[in-house]
Amino acid sequence: MEATPGDHAVDIDRHVRVYITVFVALMVLTIVTVAISRLHLSVPVAVTFALLVAIIKGSLVACYFMHLISEKKLIYAVLILTAAFFVALLALPVVTHSNGFWIHE
């Protein structure tokens, strides 16, 4: 069964709709980030919300614009490993500060 030119047009329209939806979501999340900065939240809460929004935006970009949503399991394994190292690096100052490991007086 061969694909007709009309099938390609429908497929392209569907992809364009997905890209436009992701673009609109990214713009809305950018406005949310700016709104978070305008709220008078404590610094840890503001940073937490901003990082959460940034993770969502980064995931959207990686999944749709970098086409990782349709990749194989190896790509996901590398992505999860990278995220684990990122979390470990973020946790490193908290762990070393709480026990005073690197503090010398």
PDB file of N, CA and C in Angstrom, residues 27-94:
ATOM      1  N   MET A  27       6.206  29.417  25.666  1.00  0.00           N
ATOM      2  CA  MET A  27       5.950  30.843  25.911  1.00  0.00           C
ATOM      3  C   MET A  27       5.166  31.042  27.214  1.00  0.00           C
ATOM      4  N   VAL A  28       4.182  30.190  27.449  1.00  0.00           N
ATOM      5  CA  VAL A  28       3.405  30.281  28.693  1.00  0.00           C
ATOM      6  C   VAL A  28       4.310  30.026  29.897  1.00  0.00           C
ATOM      7  N   LEU A  29       5.176  29.024  29.792  1.00  0.00           N
ATOM      8  CA  LEU A  29       6.094  28.729  30.897  1.00  0.00           C
ATOM      9  C   LEU A  29       7.115  29.851  31.109  1.00  0.00           C
ATOM     10  N   THR A  30       7.486  30.550  30.047  1.00  0.00           N
ATOM     11  CA  THR A  30       8.359  31.716  30.196  1.00  0.00           C
ATOM     12  C   THR A  30       7.637  32.819  30.968  1.00  0.00           C
ATOM     13  N   ILE A  31       6.375  33.018  30.660  1.00  0.00           N
ATOM     14  CA  ILE A  31       5.580  34.013  31.398  1.00  0.00           C
ATOM     15  C   ILE A  31       5.438  33.586  32.859  1.00  0.00           C
ATOM     16  N   VAL A  32       5.272  32.290  33.102  1.00  0.00           N
ATOM     17  CA  VAL A  32       5.196  31.790  34.478  1.00  0.00           C
ATOM     18  C   VAL A  32       6.506  32.064  35.212  1.00  0.00           C
ATOM     19  N   THR A  33       7.633  31.874  34.544  1.00  0.00           N
ATOM     20  CA  THR A  33       8.933  32.152  35.159  1.00  0.00           C
ATOM     21  C   THR A  33       9.052  33.619  35.542  1.00  0.00           C
ATOM     22  N   VAL A  34       8.628  34.502  34.652  1.00  0.00           N
ATOM     23  CA  VAL A  34       8.678  35.932  34.951  1.00  0.00           C
ATOM     24  C   VAL A  34       7.727  36.258  36.101  1.00  0.00           C
ATOM     25  N   ALA A  35       6.557  35.640  36.105  1.00  0.00           N
ATOM     26  CA  ALA A  35       5.595  35.875  37.186  1.00  0.00           C
ATOM     27  C   ALA A  35       6.157  35.409  38.526  1.00  0.00           C
ATOM     28  N   ILE A  36       6.872  34.292  38.524  1.00  0.00           N
ATOM     29  CA  ILE A  36       7.490  33.807  39.763  1.00  0.00           C
ATOM     30  C   ILE A  36       8.511  34.817  40.268  1.00  0.00           C
ATOM     31  N   SER A  37       9.248  35.412  39.353  1.00  0.00           N
ATOM     32  CA  SER A  37      10.251  36.398  39.785  1.00  0.00           C
ATOM     33  C   SER A  37       9.602  37.662  40.338  1.00  0.00           C
ATOM     34  N   ARG A  38       8.382  37.969  39.903  1.00  0.00           N
ATOM     35  CA  ARG A  38       7.675  39.156  40.391  1.00  0.00           C
ATOM     36  C   ARG A  38       7.002  38.938  41.742  1.00  0.00           C
ATOM     37  N   LEU A  39       6.699  37.683  42.061  1.00  0.00           N
ATOM     38  CA  LEU A  39       6.100  37.387  43.361  1.00  0.00           C
ATOM     39  C   LEU A  39       7.152  37.568  44.445  1.00  0.00           C
ATOM     40  N   HIS A  40       6.716  37.948  45.588  1.00  0.00           N
ATOM     41  CA  HIS A  40       7.656  38.162  46.692  1.00  0.00           C
ATOM     42  C   HIS A  40       7.756  36.883  47.521  1.00  0.00           C
ATOM     43  N   LEU A  41       8.400  35.891  46.911  1.00  0.00           N
ATOM     44  CA  LEU A  41       8.606  34.605  47.572  1.00  0.00           C
ATOM     45  C   LEU A  41       9.991  34.587  48.200  1.00  0.00           C
ATOM     46  N   SER A  42      10.168  33.699  49.172  1.00  0.00           N
ATOM     47  CA  SER A  42      11.514  33.535  49.712  1.00  0.00           C
ATOM     48  C   SER A  42      12.407  32.963  48.614  1.00  0.00           C
ATOM     49  N   VAL A  43      13.690  33.184  48.753  1.00  0.00           N
ATOM     50  CA  VAL A  43      14.629  32.774  47.703  1.00  0.00           C
ATOM     51  C   VAL A  43      14.589  31.258  47.458  1.00  0.00           C
ATOM     52  N   PRO A  44      14.606  30.425  48.486  1.00  0.00           N
ATOM     53  CA  PRO A  44      14.568  28.978  48.202  1.00  0.00           C
ATOM     54  C   PRO A  44      13.292  28.542  47.475  1.00  0.00           C
ATOM     55  N   VAL A  45      12.160  29.115  47.839  1.00  0.00           N
ATOM     56  CA  VAL A  45      10.902  28.751  47.184  1.00  0.00           C
ATOM     57  C   VAL A  45      10.905  29.236  45.737  1.00  0.00           C
ATOM     58  N   ALA A  46      11.350  30.465  45.516  1.00  0.00           N
ATOM     59  CA  ALA A  46      11.395  31.014  44.159  1.00  0.00           C
ATOM     60  C   ALA A  46      12.336  30.207  43.270  1.00  0.00           C
ATOM     61  N   VAL A  47      13.495  29.837  43.810  1.00  0.00           N
ATOM     62  CA  VAL A  47      14.456  29.053  43.033  1.00  0.00           C
ATOM     63  C   VAL A  47      13.893  27.664  42.738  1.00  0.00           C
ATOM     64  N   THR A  48      13.207  27.071  43.706  1.00  0.00           N
ATOM     65  CA  THR A  48      12.594  25.757  43.492  1.00  0.00           C
ATOM     66  C   THR A  48      11.572  25.809  42.372  1.00  0.00           C
ATOM     67  N   PHE A  49      10.675  26.792  42.414  1.00  0.00           N
ATOM     68  CA  PHE A  49       9.673  26.916  41.358  1.00  0.00           C
ATOM     69  C   PHE A  49      10.312  27.219  40.004  1.00  0.00           C
ATOM     70  N   ALA A  50      11.309  28.098  40.000  1.00  0.00           N
ATOM     71  CA  ALA A  50      11.973  28.440  38.743  1.00  0.00           C
ATOM     72  C   ALA A  50      12.689  27.227  38.148  1.00  0.00           C
ATOM     73  N   LEU A  51      13.329  26.427  38.994  1.00  0.00           N
ATOM     74  CA  LEU A  51      13.997  25.216  38.503  1.00  0.00           C
ATOM     75  C   LEU A  51      12.996  24.190  38.001  1.00  0.00           C
ATOM     76  N   LEU A  52      11.850  24.088  38.661  1.00  0.00           N
ATOM     77  CA  LEU A  52      10.812  23.178  38.204  1.00  0.00           C
ATOM     78  C   LEU A  52      10.307  23.575  36.818  1.00  0.00           C
ATOM     79  N   VAL A  53      10.060  24.861  36.622  1.00  0.00           N
ATOM     80  CA  VAL A  53       9.618  25.347  35.313  1.00  0.00           C
ATOM     81  C   VAL A  53      10.723  25.134  34.270  1.00  0.00           C
ATOM     82  N   ALA A  54      11.969  25.366  34.649  1.00  0.00           N
ATOM     83  CA  ALA A  54      13.086  25.171  33.717  1.00  0.00           C
ATOM     84  C   ALA A  54      13.230  23.698  33.320  1.00  0.00           C
ATOM     85  N   ILE A  55      12.995  22.786  34.261  1.00  0.00           N
ATOM     86  CA  ILE A  55      13.061  21.360  33.940  1.00  0.00           C
ATOM     87  C   ILE A  55      11.971  20.992  32.940  1.00  0.00           C
ATOM     88  N   ILE A  56      10.773  21.519  33.152  1.00  0.00           N
ATOM     89  CA  ILE A  56       9.673  21.247  32.228  1.00  0.00           C
ATOM     90  C   ILE A  56       9.989  21.804  30.845  1.00  0.00           C
ATOM     91  N   LYS A  57      10.490  23.040  30.795  1.00  0.00           N
ATOM     92  CA  LYS A  57      10.823  23.644  29.501  1.00  0.00           C
ATOM     93  C   LYS A  57      11.943  22.880  28.802  1.00  0.00           C
ATOM     94  N   GLY A  58      12.966  22.500  29.555  1.00  0.00           N
ATOM     95  CA  GLY A  58      14.064  21.734  28.969  1.00  0.00           C
ATOM     96  C   GLY A  58      13.604  20.376  28.450  1.00  0.00           C
ATOM     97  N   SER A  59      12.691  19.757  29.192  1.00  0.00           N
ATOM     98  CA  SER A  59      12.152  18.470  28.741  1.00  0.00           C
ATOM     99  C   SER A  59      11.359  18.620  27.453  1.00  0.00           C
ATOM    100  N   LEU A  60      10.567  19.674  27.351  1.00  0.00           N
ATOM    101  CA  LEU A  60       9.816  19.910  26.120  1.00  0.00           C
ATOM    102  C   LEU A  60      10.743  20.116  24.926  1.00  0.00           C
ATOM    103  N   VAL A  61      11.776  20.914  25.131  1.00  0.00           N
ATOM    104  CA  VAL A  61      12.726  21.167  24.039  1.00  0.00           C
ATOM    105  C   VAL A  61      13.447  19.882  23.646  1.00  0.00           C
ATOM    106  N   ALA A  62      13.919  19.136  24.636  1.00  0.00           N
ATOM    107  CA  ALA A  62      14.650  17.898  24.341  1.00  0.00           C
ATOM    108  C   ALA A  62      13.750  16.867  23.666  1.00  0.00           C
ATOM    109  N   CYS A  63      12.521  16.744  24.140  1.00  0.00           N
ATOM    110  CA  CYS A  63      11.630  15.713  23.597  1.00  0.00           C
ATOM    111  C   CYS A  63      11.152  16.034  22.188  1.00  0.00           C
ATOM    112  N   TYR A  64      10.751  17.257  21.951  1.00  0.00           N
ATOM    113  CA  TYR A  64      10.112  17.568  20.675  1.00  0.00           C
ATOM    114  C   TYR A  64      11.050  18.220  19.664  1.00  0.00           C
ATOM    115  N   PHE A  65      11.797  19.242  20.052  1.00  0.00           N
ATOM    116  CA  PHE A  65      12.645  19.916  19.077  1.00  0.00           C
ATOM    117  C   PHE A  65      13.927  19.143  18.797  1.00  0.00           C
ATOM    118  N   MET A  66      14.384  18.344  19.775  1.00  0.00           N
ATOM    119  CA  MET A  66      15.562  17.505  19.545  1.00  0.00           C
ATOM    120  C   MET A  66      15.159  16.071  19.203  1.00  0.00           C
ATOM    121  N   HIS A  67      13.865  15.819  19.094  1.00  0.00           N
ATOM    122  CA  HIS A  67      13.299  14.547  18.665  1.00  0.00           C
ATOM    123  C   HIS A  67      13.695  13.367  19.547  1.00  0.00           C
ATOM    124  N   LEU A  68      13.904  13.605  20.839  1.00  0.00           N
ATOM    125  CA  LEU A  68      14.260  12.508  21.740  1.00  0.00           C
ATOM    126  C   LEU A  68      13.052  11.673  22.129  1.00  0.00           C
ATOM    127  N   ILE A  69      11.869  12.168  21.889  1.00  0.00           N
ATOM    128  CA  ILE A  69      10.662  11.438  22.265  1.00  0.00           C
ATOM    129  C   ILE A  69      10.493  10.169  21.434  1.00  0.00           C
ATOM    130  N   SER A  70      11.112  10.142  20.274  1.00  0.00           N
ATOM    131  CA  SER A  70      10.981   8.962  19.417  1.00  0.00           C
ATOM    132  C   SER A  70      12.268   8.138  19.353  1.00  0.00           C
ATOM    133  N   GLU A  71      13.206   8.407  20.249  1.00  0.00           N
ATOM    134  CA  GLU A  71      14.483   7.693  20.224  1.00  0.00           C
ATOM    135  C   GLU A  71      14.398   6.361  20.966  1.00  0.00           C
ATOM    136  N   LYS A  72      15.445   5.610  20.865  1.00  0.00           N
ATOM    137  CA  LYS A  72      15.509   4.281  21.466  1.00  0.00           C
ATOM    138  C   LYS A  72      15.900   4.363  22.945  1.00  0.00           C
ATOM    139  N   LYS A  73      15.921   3.218  23.600  1.00  0.00           N
ATOM    140  CA  LYS A  73      16.154   3.145  25.036  1.00  0.00           C
ATOM    141  C   LYS A  73      17.547   3.620  25.437  1.00  0.00           C
ATOM    142  N   LEU A  74      18.551   3.455  24.586  1.00  0.00           N
ATOM    143  CA  LEU A  74      19.908   3.878  24.932  1.00  0.00           C
ATOM    144  C   LEU A  74      19.972   5.384  25.165  1.00  0.00           C
ATOM    145  N   ILE A  75      19.255   6.143  24.345  1.00  0.00           N
ATOM    146  CA  ILE A  75      19.234   7.597  24.522  1.00  0.00           C
ATOM    147  C   ILE A  75      18.629   7.947  25.877  1.00  0.00           C
ATOM    148  N   TYR A  76      17.551   7.252  26.237  1.00  0.00           N
ATOM    149  CA  TYR A  76      16.924   7.517  27.534  1.00  0.00           C
ATOM    150  C   TYR A  76      17.852   7.135  28.680  1.00  0.00           C
ATOM    151  N   ALA A  77      18.592   6.054  28.538  1.00  0.00           N
ATOM    152  CA  ALA A  77      19.534   5.651  29.576  1.00  0.00           C
ATOM    153  C   ALA A  77      20.608   6.716  29.772  1.00  0.00           C
ATOM    154  N   VAL A  78      21.136   7.255  28.689  1.00  0.00           N
ATOM    155  CA  VAL A  78      22.145   8.311  28.777  1.00  0.00           C
ATOM    156  C   VAL A  78      21.535   9.573  29.386  1.00  0.00           C
ATOM    157  N   LEU A  79      20.320   9.895  29.016  1.00  0.00           N
ATOM    158  CA  LEU A  79      19.646  11.064  29.565  1.00  0.00           C
ATOM    159  C   LEU A  79      19.406  10.909  31.065  1.00  0.00           C
ATOM    160  N   ILE A  80      18.993   9.731  31.507  1.00  0.00           N
ATOM    161  CA  ILE A  80      18.770   9.486  32.935  1.00  0.00           C
ATOM    162  C   ILE A  80      20.085   9.541  33.699  1.00  0.00           C
ATOM    163  N   LEU A  81      21.150   8.987  33.130  1.00  0.00           N
ATOM    164  CA  LEU A  81      22.457   9.044  33.773  1.00  0.00           C
ATOM    165  C   LEU A  81      22.919  10.496  33.920  1.00  0.00           C
ATOM    166  N   THR A  82      22.724  11.298  32.891  1.00  0.00           N
ATOM    167  CA  THR A  82      23.083  12.713  32.956  1.00  0.00           C
ATOM    168  C   THR A  82      22.289  13.422  34.035  1.00  0.00           C
ATOM    169  N   ALA A  83      20.996  13.144  34.117  1.00  0.00           N
ATOM    170  CA  ALA A  83      20.159  13.760  35.151  1.00  0.00           C
ATOM    171  C   ALA A  83      20.611  13.332  36.545  1.00  0.00           C
ATOM    172  N   ALA A  84      21.009  12.079  36.706  1.00  0.00           N
ATOM    173  CA  ALA A  84      21.477  11.596  38.008  1.00  0.00           C
ATOM    174  C   ALA A  84      22.760  12.315  38.414  1.00  0.00           C
ATOM    175  N   PHE A  85      23.694  12.492  37.482  1.00  0.00           N
ATOM    176  CA  PHE A  85      24.917  13.233  37.790  1.00  0.00           C
ATOM    177  C   PHE A  85      24.610  14.695  38.117  1.00  0.00           C
ATOM    178  N   PHE A  86      23.658  15.275  37.426  1.00  0.00           N
ATOM    179  CA  PHE A  86      23.264  16.659  37.687  1.00  0.00           C
ATOM    180  C   PHE A  86      22.714  16.800  39.106  1.00  0.00           C
ATOM    181  N   VAL A  87      21.846  15.886  39.496  1.00  0.00           N
ATOM    182  CA  VAL A  87      21.283  15.922  40.843  1.00  0.00           C
ATOM    183  C   VAL A  87      22.381  15.710  41.881  1.00  0.00           C
ATOM    184  N   ALA A  88      23.306  14.806  41.605  1.00  0.00           N
ATOM    185  CA  ALA A  88      24.418  14.570  42.535  1.00  0.00           C
ATOM    186  C   ALA A  88      25.275  15.821  42.685  1.00  0.00           C
ATOM    187  N   LEU A  89      25.529  16.517  41.595  1.00  0.00           N
ATOM    188  CA  LEU A  89      26.321  17.750  41.681  1.00  0.00           C
ATOM    189  C   LEU A  89      25.572  18.850  42.434  1.00  0.00           C
ATOM    190  N   LEU A  90      24.254  18.905  42.275  1.00  0.00           N
ATOM    191  CA  LEU A  90      23.475  19.882  43.034  1.00  0.00           C
ATOM    192  C   LEU A  90      23.467  19.547  44.518  1.00  0.00           C
ATOM    193  N   ALA A  91      23.462  18.271  44.853  1.00  0.00           N
ATOM    194  CA  ALA A  91      23.408  17.852  46.249  1.00  0.00           C
ATOM    195  C   ALA A  91      24.770  17.941  46.934  1.00  0.00           C
ATOM    196  N   LEU A  92      25.842  17.957  46.193  1.00  0.00           N
ATOM    197  CA  LEU A  92      27.185  17.948  46.774  1.00  0.00           C
ATOM    198  C   LEU A  92      27.431  19.107  47.747  1.00  0.00           C
ATOM    199  N   PRO A  93      27.126  20.358  47.399  1.00  0.00           N
ATOM    200  CA  PRO A  93      27.351  21.440  48.366  1.00  0.00           C
ATOM    201  C   PRO A  93      26.486  21.304  49.622  1.00  0.00           C
ATOM    202  N   VAL A  94      25.293  20.803  49.477  1.00  0.00           N
ATOM    203  CA  VAL A  94      24.412  20.637  50.637  1.00  0.00           C
ATOM    204  C   VAL A  94      24.997  19.605  51.593  1.00  0.00           C
TER     205      VAL A  94
END
